[in-house]
Amino acid sequence: MNFKFLRELIVPAQTKIVLLIMDGLGGLPLEPGGKTELETAYKPNLEALAAQSALGLTVPVAPGITPGSGPGHLAIFGYDPLEFEIGRGALEAIGADFELGPDDVAARGNFCSVDAAGLITDRRAGRIPTEAGKELAELLRTIKIEGIEFFVVPVKEHRFAFVMRAPGLGDALTETDPQKNGVPALPVRALKPDSKKAARLVNQFIGEARKELTGKHPANMILLRGFARYPTLPTYREVFGLSAAAIALSGMYRGVARLVGMEILRIDGDAISDEFTTLEKNWNEFDFFYLHIKKTDTCGENGDFAGKVHVIEEVDALMPRLMALQPDVLIIGGDHSSPAVLKAHSWHPVPTLLYSRFVRADGIAEFGERACARGSLGVLPAKDVMPIALANAGRIAKYGA
Amino acid sequence: MNFKFLRELIVPAQTKIVLLIMDGLGGLPLEPGGKTELETAYKPNLEALAAQSALGLTVPVAPGITPGSGPGHLAIFGYDPLEFEIGRGALEAIGADFELGPDDVAARGNFCSVDAAGLITDRRAGRIPTEAGKELAELLRTIKIEGIEFFVVPVKEHRFAFVMRAPGLGDALTETDPQKNGVPALPVRALKPDSKKAARLVNQFIGEARKELTGKHPANMILLRGFARYPTLPTYREVFGLSAAAIALSGMYRGVARLVGMEILRIDGDAISDEFTTLEKNWNEFDFFYLHIKKTDTCGENGDFAGKVHVIEEVDALMPRLMALQPDVLIIGGDHSSPAVLKAHSWHPVPTLLYSRFVRADGIAEFGERACARGSLGVLPAKDVMPIALANAGRIAKYGA
């Protein structure tokens, strides 16, 4: 469904929607015929809720496609991830909690090693310690070029986010990483006329960076990849008529939420329960809350089946606090699957639960991959969940007479 | 999902995919409340496999649409049958096992009867015996016109495939069959300037054919319909990165497989077991195998419910040979439904099973229309099956960061 169509049907209401995302929620059994992480978890609260909900499996991007965090989140936020895109550089910057603005072009940066002739000897600078990366990033921040601002945000080890800010910068820029050793870093070239200014300035910056890093071997040069402008997305206010807030412990998810116009709420602490406390404190201030649980995905990617089960159980135990707030609509799902057996994101559809007073409940008192396969939401594109949630929240008017 | 998008995500892998198509697999019960052909069949091997598989129902073209063999196969091969088309003439030619090339324009031909004034008296020439059709086709093959090659391939009774080969032939051509008796055959007209050359040459051929067939009543004239160029389809290598092979006993299916770049494997014999022998012999040579079983459809179209059940049981008995090869991904489905009670192709979604080590098994130890309706693949477009198979085969990289 396109936004133009939906936008015209949106009506105001005094209702509250919660989107609870357990990152990488979908899983696989350890052994054929066994239970998945979600099916294994002891979760009486989620099961009681499932019995009053409509269940289904969401397909984040398209059948068979394994989504990164960017497209996975855009989809469950209601945006077609094939229509809207967050470039790699932009995602790196927002993941580093950098507040990207409309005049910004971002890139993934990393320190590398070059020899006396300028030929690359290690594209990752021996994975220098994060502390060393921070110091070098500070050094690069001293570079000044007239008419443009540069930002260098350390990420981890040799990696950093690179952002340049000036009006009228294009992002049709080639990468400097030659993807092999024994050759020099490539100069940035503009692929379109509108990016010539950006190419000239970034090459100037790289020249200055080389000087600054002289003698800093192994991290004596930089490489930049994935140049991308600030992605301009329609906001939750514009397309759904919602004042929306985000509660997330990781920068990447706060960043994506900020891109769709959500307000980022402060969390005191770094436990999942602290996220629920933030929800409670801000309950009266917004129509919509996005609550992000990172650890399900972390455990999945680490191959930690039991850990992922435990995180789900931790969320289950906190559910009474959420239900006490009496949300009108509650969606519980994920942005993609991350089965522990695969130690990675995967293409499998994601178990999803939609609770509201007006939902047609399936009466299935289970919440798991196979239970959701029997649910009345069916196997549906993730981007279709938000309109159904809005409808249940009384926020979509009748179409046609 | 468009091919351009998918193509950029394809990565190589050392995995093998088998697509086992039982033509016209989907069925209907003989009596309301009864079992379909597939549900009736004794098939312990398929049921054991179903328990370890994800099940679903595929929609070949669109809801309610009964597909011909061309669109049905394009869809299950992963091609949007509304975007890619095999013209009727081209399908007739490849069905006659003619190796269509890029310079070819093909048509469906048939012999007809005309009276002394050239008016049609029987559009099918009294359905002359197949042998007679063969002799007349040979006669037409003696016609030579400079700068162009003609091919006349007998099909059955009065029918033949007609192909003309020359560089730069267009296929925007009107048909010569007036669809009624008492009028003369129509001359071919070009509907676009690029088809003028083809119109002139085919009219010249028809003039020569009339002369050759003088005195051959009832088959003393020809009619040509459905002019179509060689359909240029992206190949399996191009879009899926697969080296693919086809095992099919009927020309039509070998032809469609050839159009998507599959290599056609030789089958010694004409039994289904001979097809499995071909699979075994060539197992090490390809990434992907398409194995086509024709008889399910033949029985369905003949209204032979028991016969169709028997063919399914025959395939089931051969399954251990296929499983012994240890395919990484196995899809079992059909190109469309052909319920015996309808004696025809039908619009009903097609039961489909997807087996792999990484599939999220539904745990349903049944393979039938109703079991598949409960499966986690849901009711899905047939063209979406290949991307899911590729994902399970480790051949699609993550999309986005």
CSV table of C-alpha atoms in Angstrom, one decimal, chain A residues 26-28 36 57 61-71 81-82 85 88 91 108 337 342 345 347-351 369-370 373-374 379, chain B residues 1 5-6 9 52 356-363 374-380 384-385 387-388 390-394 396-401:
chain,number,residue,atom,x,y,z
A,26,GLY,CA,12.7,-15.9,14.5
A,27,GLY,CA,14.7,-19.0,15.0
A,28,LEU,CA,15.3,-22.7,14.1
A,36,THR,CA,13.0,-23.1,18.1
A,57,LEU,CA,4.6,-14.7,10.1
A,61,VAL,CA,11.9,-7.8,2.5
A,62,ALA,CA,10.9,-10.5,0.1
A,63,PRO,CA,10.8,-14.3,0.2
A,64,GLY,CA,14.2,-15.8,0.6
A,65,ILE,CA,15.9,-12.5,1.3
A,66,THR,CA,17.9,-12.1,4.5
A,67,PRO,CA,17.6,-8.5,5.7
A,68,GLY,CA,20.2,-6.4,7.3
A,69,SER,CA,19.1,-4.3,10.3
A,70,GLY,CA,18.3,-1.3,8.1
A,71,PRO,CA,15.8,-2.9,5.7
A,81,PRO,CA,12.4,-1.7,2.2
A,82,LEU,CA,12.8,-1.9,-1.6
A,85,GLU,CA,16.9,2.7,1.5
A,88,ARG,CA,25.7,1.8,4.2
A,91,LEU,CA,23.7,3.4,8.6
A,108,ARG,CA,32.2,3.8,6.5
A,337,SER,CA,15.2,-14.0,12.1
A,342,LEU,CA,22.9,-20.3,11.7
A,345,HIS,CA,20.5,-13.1,10.2
A,347,TRP,CA,15.5,-15.2,5.5
A,348,HIS,CA,12.9,-17.1,7.6
A,349,PRO,CA,9.6,-15.3,8.3
A,350,VAL,CA,9.3,-13.8,11.7
A,351,PRO,CA,6.7,-14.8,14.3
A,369,GLU,CA,7.0,-20.1,14.7
A,370,ARG,CA,4.6,-23.0,14.1
A,373,ALA,CA,2.1,-20.3,10.8
A,374,ARG,CA,-1.4,-21.3,11.7
A,379,VAL,CA,2.5,-15.1,5.9
B,1,MET,CA,11.1,-9.4,-6.5
B,5,PHE,CA,17.7,-6.9,-7.3
B,6,LEU,CA,18.1,-10.6,-6.8
B,9,LEU,CA,22.7,-10.7,-4.0
B,52,GLN,CA,10.9,-32.4,7.6
B,356,SER,CA,16.4,-28.5,3.2
B,357,ARG,CA,18.5,-28.8,6.3
B,358,PHE,CA,17.8,-25.1,7.1
B,359,VAL,CA,14.1,-25.1,6.4
B,360,ARG,CA,11.8,-24.4,9.3
B,361,ALA,CA,9.9,-27.7,9.1
B,362,ASP,CA,6.2,-27.5,9.8
B,363,GLY,CA,6.2,-31.0,11.3
B,374,ARG,CA,-1.7,-25.4,6.8
B,375,GLY,CA,2.0,-25.0,5.9
B,376,SER,CA,4.3,-22.1,6.8
B,377,LEU,CA,5.0,-21.2,3.2
B,378,GLY,CA,1.4,-20.1,3.1
B,379,VAL,CA,-0.4,-19.4,-0.2
B,380,LEU,CA,2.5,-17.9,-2.2
B,384,ASP,CA,8.7,-16.9,-5.0
B,385,VAL,CA,9.7,-20.5,-4.5
B,387,PRO,CA,14.4,-17.4,-4.1
B,388,ILE,CA,13.4,-19.4,-1.0
B,390,LEU,CA,18.3,-20.4,-3.2
B,391,ALA,CA,18.3,-19.0,0.4
B,392,ASN,CA,18.1,-22.5,1.8
B,393,ALA,CA,21.0,-23.4,-0.5
B,394,GLY,CA,23.2,-20.6,0.9
B,396,ILE,CA,21.7,-15.4,-1.4
B,397,ALA,CA,23.7,-12.8,0.5
B,398,LYS,CA,22.3,-10.5,3.1
B,399,TYR,CA,20.5,-7.4,1.8
B,400,GLY,CA,21.6,-4.1,3.4
B,401,ALA,CA,23.7,-3.5,6.4
